[in-house]
PDB file of N, CA and C in Angstrom:
ATOM      1  N   MET C1223     107.614  69.363  81.083  1.00 59.00           N
ATOM      2  CA  MET C1223     106.910  69.535  82.333  1.00 59.00           C
ATOM      3  C   MET C1223     106.752  68.161  82.986  1.00 59.00           C
ATOM      4  N   GLU C1224     107.367  68.011  84.112  1.00 67.00           N
ATOM      5  CA  GLU C1224     107.370  66.731  84.823  1.00 67.00           C
ATOM      6  C   GLU C1224     106.283  66.740  85.896  1.00 67.00           C
ATOM      7  N   LEU C1225     105.329  65.842  85.768  1.00 66.00           N
ATOM      8  CA  LEU C1225     104.270  65.709  86.760  1.00 66.00           C
ATOM      9  C   LEU C1225     104.323  64.315  87.363  1.00 66.00           C
ATOM     10  N   TRP C1226     103.757  64.177  88.547  1.00 72.00           N
ATOM     11  CA  TRP C1226     103.707  62.860  89.159  1.00 72.00           C
ATOM     12  C   TRP C1226     102.790  61.961  88.337  1.00 72.00           C
ATOM     13  N   PRO C1227     102.940  60.644  88.455  1.00 71.00           N
ATOM     14  CA  PRO C1227     102.214  59.722  87.560  1.00 71.00           C
ATOM     15  C   PRO C1227     100.694  59.865  87.595  1.00 71.00           C
ATOM     16  N   GLY C1228     100.127  60.180  88.717  1.00 81.00           N
ATOM     17  CA  GLY C1228      98.681  60.292  88.805  1.00 81.00           C
ATOM     18  C   GLY C1228      98.142  61.636  88.353  1.00 81.00           C
ATOM     19  N   ALA C1229      99.029  62.592  88.035  1.00 83.00           N
ATOM     20  CA  ALA C1229      98.584  63.930  87.648  1.00 83.00           C
ATOM     21  C   ALA C1229      97.851  63.901  86.317  1.00 83.00           C
ATOM     22  N   TRP C1230      98.330  63.119  85.364  1.00 82.00           N
ATOM     23  CA  TRP C1230      97.664  63.060  84.065  1.00 82.00           C
ATOM     24  C   TRP C1230      96.278  62.438  84.195  1.00 82.00           C
ATOM     25  N   THR C1231      96.151  61.457  85.072  1.00 87.00           N
ATOM     26  CA  THR C1231      94.842  60.850  85.308  1.00 87.00           C
ATOM     27  C   THR C1231      93.899  61.861  85.954  1.00 87.00           C
ATOM     28  N   ALA C1232      94.425  62.629  86.912  1.00 88.00           N
ATOM     29  CA  ALA C1232      93.601  63.648  87.572  1.00 88.00           C
ATOM     30  C   ALA C1232      93.173  64.722  86.579  1.00 88.00           C
ATOM     31  N   LEU C1233      94.090  65.147  85.718  1.00 88.00           N
ATOM     32  CA  LEU C1233      93.737  66.155  84.713  1.00 88.00           C
ATOM     33  C   LEU C1233      92.698  65.622  83.730  1.00 88.00           C
ATOM     34  N   LEU C1234      92.844  64.375  83.337  1.00 90.00           N
ATOM     35  CA  LEU C1234      91.885  63.762  82.425  1.00 90.00           C
ATOM     36  C   LEU C1234      90.511  63.648  83.074  1.00 90.00           C
ATOM     37  N   LEU C1235      90.452  63.245  84.317  1.00 91.00           N
ATOM     38  CA  LEU C1235      89.171  63.154  85.028  1.00 91.00           C
ATOM     39  C   LEU C1235      88.541  64.529  85.226  1.00 91.00           C
ATOM     40  N   LEU C1236      89.353  65.532  85.504  1.00 92.00           N
ATOM     41  CA  LEU C1236      88.843  66.891  85.649  1.00 92.00           C
ATOM     42  C   LEU C1236      88.275  67.396  84.328  1.00 92.00           C
ATOM     43  N   LEU C1237      88.963  67.118  83.238  1.00 91.00           N
ATOM     44  CA  LEU C1237      88.475  67.509  81.920  1.00 91.00           C
ATOM     45  C   LEU C1237      87.177  66.782  81.591  1.00 91.00           C
ATOM     46  N   LEU C1238      87.108  65.499  81.891  1.00 91.00           N
ATOM     47  CA  LEU C1238      85.895  64.722  81.658  1.00 91.00           C
ATOM     48  C   LEU C1238      84.731  65.254  82.487  1.00 91.00           C
ATOM     49  N   LEU C1239      84.990  65.626  83.731  1.00 92.00           N
ATOM     50  CA  LEU C1239      83.956  66.203  84.583  1.00 92.00           C
ATOM     51  C   LEU C1239      83.475  67.535  84.026  1.00 92.00           C
ATOM     52  N   LEU C1240      84.407  68.365  83.557  1.00 91.00           N
ATOM     53  CA  LEU C1240      84.039  69.658  82.985  1.00 91.00           C
ATOM     54  C   LEU C1240      83.200  69.490  81.721  1.00 91.00           C
ATOM     55  N   LEU C1241      83.611  68.585  80.843  1.00 87.00           N
ATOM     56  CA  LEU C1241      82.874  68.376  79.599  1.00 87.00           C
ATOM     57  C   LEU C1241      81.485  67.799  79.846  1.00 87.00           C
ATOM     58  N   SER C1242      81.386  66.856  80.789  1.00 88.00           N
ATOM     59  CA  SER C1242      80.068  66.292  81.086  1.00 88.00           C
ATOM     60  C   SER C1242      79.154  67.328  81.731  1.00 88.00           C
ATOM     61  N   THR C1243      79.717  68.206  82.556  1.00 90.00           N
ATOM     62  CA  THR C1243      78.912  69.281  83.152  1.00 90.00           C
ATOM     63  C   THR C1243      78.413  70.231  82.071  1.00 90.00           C
ATOM     64  N   LEU C1244      79.291  70.589  81.145  1.00 87.00           N
ATOM     65  CA  LEU C1244      78.862  71.448  80.041  1.00 87.00           C
ATOM     66  C   LEU C1244      77.810  70.762  79.182  1.00 87.00           C
ATOM     67  N   TRP C1245      77.964  69.470  78.957  1.00 84.00           N
ATOM     68  CA  TRP C1245      77.017  68.730  78.113  1.00 84.00           C
ATOM     69  C   TRP C1245      75.607  68.775  78.711  1.00 84.00           C
ATOM     70  N   PHE C1246      75.499  68.591  80.028  1.00 88.00           N
ATOM     71  CA  PHE C1246      74.182  68.515  80.652  1.00 88.00           C
ATOM     72  C   PHE C1246      73.600  69.878  81.031  1.00 88.00           C
ATOM     73  N   CYS C1247      74.441  70.915  81.114  1.00 89.00           N
ATOM     74  CA  CYS C1247      73.938  72.212  81.568  1.00 89.00           C
ATOM     75  C   CYS C1247      73.781  73.250  80.465  1.00 89.00           C
ATOM     76  N   SER C1248      74.496  73.103  79.381  1.00 87.00           N
ATOM     77  CA  SER C1248      74.492  74.143  78.364  1.00 87.00           C
ATOM     78  C   SER C1248      74.065  73.575  77.016  1.00 87.00           C
ATOM     79  N   SER C1249      72.985  74.111  76.487  1.00 89.00           N
ATOM     80  CA  SER C1249      72.522  73.635  75.183  1.00 89.00           C
ATOM     81  C   SER C1249      73.451  74.111  74.069  1.00 89.00           C
ATOM     82  N   SER C1250      74.047  75.275  74.219  1.00 90.00           N
ATOM     83  CA  SER C1250      74.971  75.739  73.175  1.00 90.00           C
ATOM     84  C   SER C1250      76.251  74.904  73.172  1.00 90.00           C
ATOM     85  N   ALA C1251      76.719  74.490  74.340  1.00 87.00           N
ATOM     86  CA  ALA C1251      77.895  73.613  74.391  1.00 87.00           C
ATOM     87  C   ALA C1251      77.576  72.262  73.769  1.00 87.00           C
ATOM     88  N   LYS C1252      76.365  71.768  73.989  1.00 90.00           N
ATOM     89  CA  LYS C1252      75.955  70.500  73.385  1.00 90.00           C
ATOM     90  C   LYS C1252      75.942  70.616  71.860  1.00 90.00           C
ATOM     91  N   TYR C1253      75.461  71.754  71.362  1.00 93.00           N
ATOM     92  CA  TYR C1253      75.460  71.996  69.918  1.00 93.00           C
ATOM     93  C   TYR C1253      76.886  71.996  69.370  1.00 93.00           C
ATOM     94  N   PHE C1254      77.799  72.697  70.034  1.00 92.00           N
ATOM     95  CA  PHE C1254      79.173  72.761  69.548  1.00 92.00           C
ATOM     96  C   PHE C1254      79.878  71.414  69.636  1.00 92.00           C
ATOM     97  N   PHE C1255      79.568  70.613  70.658  1.00 90.00           N
ATOM     98  CA  PHE C1255      80.138  69.266  70.745  1.00 90.00           C
ATOM     99  C   PHE C1255      79.640  68.404  69.591  1.00 90.00           C
ATOM    100  N   LYS C1256      78.354  68.511  69.283  1.00 93.00           N
ATOM    101  CA  LYS C1256      77.804  67.735  68.175  1.00 93.00           C
ATOM    102  C   LYS C1256      78.410  68.172  66.848  1.00 93.00           C
ATOM    103  N   MET C1257      78.597  69.481  66.669  1.00 96.00           N
ATOM    104  CA  MET C1257      79.194  69.976  65.425  1.00 96.00           C
ATOM    105  C   MET C1257      80.659  69.558  65.327  1.00 96.00           C
ATOM    106  N   ALA C1258      81.372  69.542  66.442  1.00 94.00           N
ATOM    107  CA  ALA C1258      82.763  69.088  66.423  1.00 94.00           C
ATOM    108  C   ALA C1258      82.829  67.607  66.068  1.00 94.00           C
ATOM    109  N   PHE C1259      81.916  66.809  66.601  1.00 95.00           N
ATOM    110  CA  PHE C1259      81.883  65.396  66.253  1.00 95.00           C
ATOM    111  C   PHE C1259      81.549  65.210  64.779  1.00 95.00           C
ATOM    112  N   TYR C1260      80.582  65.971  64.277  1.00 96.00           N
ATOM    113  CA  TYR C1260      80.196  65.877  62.872  1.00 96.00           C
ATOM    114  C   TYR C1260      81.368  66.249  61.958  1.00 96.00           C
ATOM    115  N   ASN C1261      82.048  67.342  62.268  1.00 97.00           N
ATOM    116  CA  ASN C1261      83.191  67.756  61.448  1.00 97.00           C
ATOM    117  C   ASN C1261      84.323  66.734  61.521  1.00 97.00           C
ATOM    118  N   GLY C1262      84.538  66.153  62.688  1.00 97.00           N
ATOM    119  CA  GLY C1262      85.553  65.106  62.814  1.00 97.00           C
ATOM    120  C   GLY C1262      85.189  63.872  62.014  1.00 97.00           C
ATOM    121  N   TRP C1263      83.912  63.510  61.993  1.00 95.00           N
ATOM    122  CA  TRP C1263      83.449  62.349  61.237  1.00 95.00           C
ATOM    123  C   TRP C1263      83.632  62.574  59.735  1.00 95.00           C
ATOM    124  N   ILE C1264      83.299  63.766  59.260  1.00 95.00           N
ATOM    125  CA  ILE C1264      83.468  64.093  57.849  1.00 95.00           C
ATOM    126  C   ILE C1264      84.955  64.082  57.485  1.00 95.00           C
ATOM    127  N   LEU C1265      85.792  64.594  58.361  1.00 96.00           N
ATOM    128  CA  LEU C1265      87.236  64.568  58.120  1.00 96.00           C
ATOM    129  C   LEU C1265      87.747  63.135  58.048  1.00 96.00           C
ATOM    130  N   PHE C1266      87.269  62.271  58.938  1.00 95.00           N
ATOM    131  CA  PHE C1266      87.671  60.866  58.930  1.00 95.00           C
ATOM    132  C   PHE C1266      87.264  60.188  57.622  1.00 95.00           C
ATOM    133  N   LEU C1267      86.037  60.437  57.171  1.00 92.00           N
ATOM    134  CA  LEU C1267      85.580  59.845  55.912  1.00 92.00           C
ATOM    135  C   LEU C1267      86.371  60.382  54.721  1.00 92.00           C
ATOM    136  N   ALA C1268      86.742  61.655  54.774  1.00 92.00           N
ATOM    137  CA  ALA C1268      87.541  62.228  53.692  1.00 92.00           C
ATOM    138  C   ALA C1268      88.930  61.604  53.660  1.00 92.00           C
ATOM    139  N   ILE C1269      89.500  61.348  54.825  1.00 93.00           N
ATOM    140  CA  ILE C1269      90.826  60.716  54.882  1.00 93.00           C
ATOM    141  C   ILE C1269      90.753  59.308  54.302  1.00 93.00           C
ATOM    142  N   LEU C1270      89.641  58.612  54.504  1.00 89.00           N
ATOM    143  CA  LEU C1270      89.470  57.294  53.898  1.00 89.00           C
ATOM    144  C   LEU C1270      89.257  57.386  52.386  1.00 89.00           C
ATOM    145  N   ALA C1271      88.584  58.435  51.927  1.00 86.00           N
ATOM    146  CA  ALA C1271      88.247  58.548  50.506  1.00 86.00           C
ATOM    147  C   ALA C1271      89.407  59.055  49.658  1.00 86.00           C
ATOM    148  N   ILE C1272      90.313  59.818  50.227  1.00 87.00           N
ATOM    149  CA  ILE C1272      91.418  60.404  49.453  1.00 87.00           C
ATOM    150  C   ILE C1272      92.283  59.337  48.789  1.00 87.00           C
ATOM    151  N   PRO C1273      92.726  58.292  49.489  1.00 86.00           N
ATOM    152  CA  PRO C1273      93.530  57.275  48.795  1.00 86.00           C
ATOM    153  C   PRO C1273      92.752  56.544  47.700  1.00 86.00           C
ATOM    154  N   VAL C1274      91.467  56.312  47.920  1.00 81.00           N
ATOM    155  CA  VAL C1274      90.667  55.643  46.892  1.00 81.00           C
ATOM    156  C   VAL C1274      90.596  56.508  45.645  1.00 81.00           C
ATOM    157  N   CYS C1275      90.361  57.787  45.821  1.00 79.00           N
ATOM    158  CA  CYS C1275      90.287  58.693  44.676  1.00 79.00           C
ATOM    159  C   CYS C1275      91.645  58.856  44.007  1.00 79.00           C
ATOM    160  N   ALA C1276      92.715  58.865  44.779  1.00 81.00           N
ATOM    161  CA  ALA C1276      94.049  59.028  44.200  1.00 81.00           C
ATOM    162  C   ALA C1276      94.452  57.809  43.382  1.00 81.00           C
ATOM    163  N   VAL C1277      94.085  56.619  43.828  1.00 80.00           N
ATOM    164  CA  VAL C1277      94.458  55.397  43.117  1.00 80.00           C
ATOM    165  C   VAL C1277      93.641  55.242  41.839  1.00 80.00           C
ATOM    166  N   ARG C1278      92.352  55.555  41.897  1.00 72.00           N
ATOM    167  CA  ARG C1278      91.491  55.354  40.734  1.00 72.00           C
ATOM    168  C   ARG C1278      91.714  56.397  39.651  1.00 72.00           C
ATOM    169  N   GLY C1279      92.144  57.575  39.994  1.00 71.00           N
ATOM    170  CA  GLY C1279      92.400  58.603  38.995  1.00 71.00           C
ATOM    171  C   GLY C1279      91.127  59.183  38.411  1.00 71.00           C
ATOM    172  N   ARG C1280      91.305  60.061  37.396  1.00 71.00           N
ATOM    173  CA  ARG C1280      90.154  60.676  36.740  1.00 71.00           C
ATOM    174  C   ARG C1280      89.815  59.904  35.476  1.00 71.00           C
ATOM    175  N   ASN C1281      88.566  59.489  35.416  1.00 70.00           N
ATOM    176  CA  ASN C1281      88.148  58.639  34.314  1.00 70.00           C
ATOM    177  C   ASN C1281      86.619  58.687  34.247  1.00 70.00           C
ATOM    178  N   VAL C1282      86.051  58.580  33.071  1.00 71.00           N
ATOM    179  CA  VAL C1282      84.597  58.585  32.939  1.00 71.00           C
ATOM    180  C   VAL C1282      83.993  57.353  33.597  1.00 71.00           C
ATOM    181  N   GLU C1283      84.706  56.235  33.569  1.00 68.00           N
ATOM    182  CA  GLU C1283      84.206  55.005  34.202  1.00 68.00           C
ATOM    183  C   GLU C1283      84.022  55.170  35.713  1.00 68.00           C
ATOM    184  N   ASN C1284      84.773  56.074  36.314  1.00 64.00           N
ATOM    185  CA  ASN C1284      84.672  56.265  37.762  1.00 64.00           C
ATOM    186  C   ASN C1284      83.381  56.952  38.172  1.00 64.00           C
ATOM    187  N   MET C1285      82.665  57.505  37.220  1.00 66.00           N
ATOM    188  CA  MET C1285      81.383  58.120  37.545  1.00 66.00           C
ATOM    189  C   MET C1285      80.315  57.066  37.802  1.00 66.00           C
ATOM    190  N   ASN C1286      80.549  55.841  37.371  1.00 66.00           N
ATOM    191  CA  ASN C1286      79.613  54.749  37.575  1.00 66.00           C
ATOM    192  C   ASN C1286      79.781  54.219  39.005  1.00 66.00           C
ATOM    193  N   PRO C1287      78.751  54.304  39.853  1.00 64.00           N
ATOM    194  CA  PRO C1287      78.919  53.894  41.255  1.00 64.00           C
ATOM    195  C   PRO C1287      78.993  52.381  41.456  1.00 64.00           C
ATOM    196  N   THR C1288      78.881  51.599  40.394  1.00 64.00           N
ATOM    197  CA  THR C1288      78.901  50.152  40.571  1.00 64.00           C
ATOM    198  C   THR C1288      80.314  49.624  40.800  1.00 64.00           C
ATOM    199  N   TRP C1289      81.329  50.487  40.840  1.00 58.00           N
ATOM    200  CA  TRP C1289      82.685  50.014  41.123  1.00 58.00           C
ATOM    201  C   TRP C1289      82.790  49.472  42.546  1.00 58.00           C
ATOM    202  N   LEU C1290      81.797  49.827  43.382  1.00 62.00           N
ATOM    203  CA  LEU C1290      81.796  49.300  44.747  1.00 62.00           C
ATOM    204  C   LEU C1290      81.433  47.817  44.777  1.00 62.00           C
ATOM    205  N   CYS C1291      80.657  47.362  43.798  1.00 63.00           N
ATOM    206  CA  CYS C1291      80.231  45.970  43.739  1.00 63.00           C
ATOM    207  C   CYS C1291      80.589  45.421  42.362  1.00 63.00           C
ATOM    208  N   PRO C1292      81.782  44.877  42.194  1.00 61.00           N
ATOM    209  CA  PRO C1292      82.237  44.491  40.860  1.00 61.00           C
ATOM    210  C   PRO C1292      81.450  43.341  40.239  1.00 61.00           C
ATOM    211  N   THR C1293      80.683  42.585  41.005  1.00 61.00           N
ATOM    212  CA  THR C1293      79.944  41.465  40.414  1.00 61.00           C
ATOM    213  C   THR C1293      78.770  41.948  39.574  1.00 61.00           C
ATOM    214  N   THR C1294      78.283  43.159  39.822  1.00 55.00           N
ATOM    215  CA  THR C1294      77.151  43.687  39.061  1.00 55.00           C
ATOM    216  C   THR C1294      77.584  44.745  38.063  1.00 55.00           C
ATOM    217  N   ARG C1295      78.844  44.791  37.738  1.00 53.00           N
ATOM    218  CA  ARG C1295      79.375  45.824  36.852  1.00 53.00           C
ATOM    219  C   ARG C1295      78.836  45.641  35.432  1.00 53.00           C
ATOM    220  N   VAL C1296      78.392  46.734  34.855  1.00 55.00           N
ATOM    221  CA  VAL C1296      77.877  46.746  33.498  1.00 55.00           C
ATOM    222  C   VAL C1296      79.067  46.937  32.565  1.00 55.00           C
ATOM    223  N   PRO C1297      79.210  46.125  31.530  1.00 56.00           N
ATOM    224  CA  PRO C1297      80.325  46.320  30.592  1.00 56.00           C
ATOM    225  C   PRO C1297      80.233  47.669  29.908  1.00 56.00           C
ATOM    226  N   SER C1298      81.387  48.276  29.654  1.00 55.00           N
ATOM    227  CA  SER C1298      81.392  49.609  29.054  1.00 55.00           C
ATOM    228  C   SER C1298      80.817  49.604  27.648  1.00 55.00           C
ATOM    229  N   THR C1299      80.782  48.447  26.978  1.00 53.00           N
ATOM    230  CA  THR C1299      80.204  48.390  25.640  1.00 53.00           C
ATOM    231  C   THR C1299      78.692  48.548  25.695  1.00 53.00           C
ATOM    232  N   CYS C1300      78.063  48.224  26.823  1.00 50.00           N
ATOM    233  CA  CYS C1300      76.621  48.364  26.944  1.00 50.00           C
ATOM    234  C   CYS C1300      76.212  49.802  27.226  1.00 50.00           C
ATOM    235  N   LEU C1301      77.153  50.632  27.665  1.00 50.00           N
ATOM    236  CA  LEU C1301      76.829  52.001  28.009  1.00 50.00           C
ATOM    237  C   LEU C1301      76.735  52.892  26.783  1.00 50.00           C
ATOM    238  N   GLU C1302      77.231  52.469  25.654  1.00 47.00           N
ATOM    239  CA  GLU C1302      77.242  53.309  24.456  1.00 47.00           C
ATOM    240  C   GLU C1302      75.955  53.220  23.695  1.00 47.00           C
TER     241      GLU C1302
END
């Protein structure tokens, strides 16, 4: 679909106007926008966490949350 160069800008501005109107006039639309943002944020955090979990693998040591700060790591001999 070939549109003139300013058409995409006009469509984007129209969409922005529609969304801002819904945000200020409809409480249910505001709720759904907030839930969409929340779900997107959780998805983003999951995408960041998946490689970390894949690299570390399954191990009892991974249950210890101090892997985030290795300078305070407790030796595994002290845990027994």
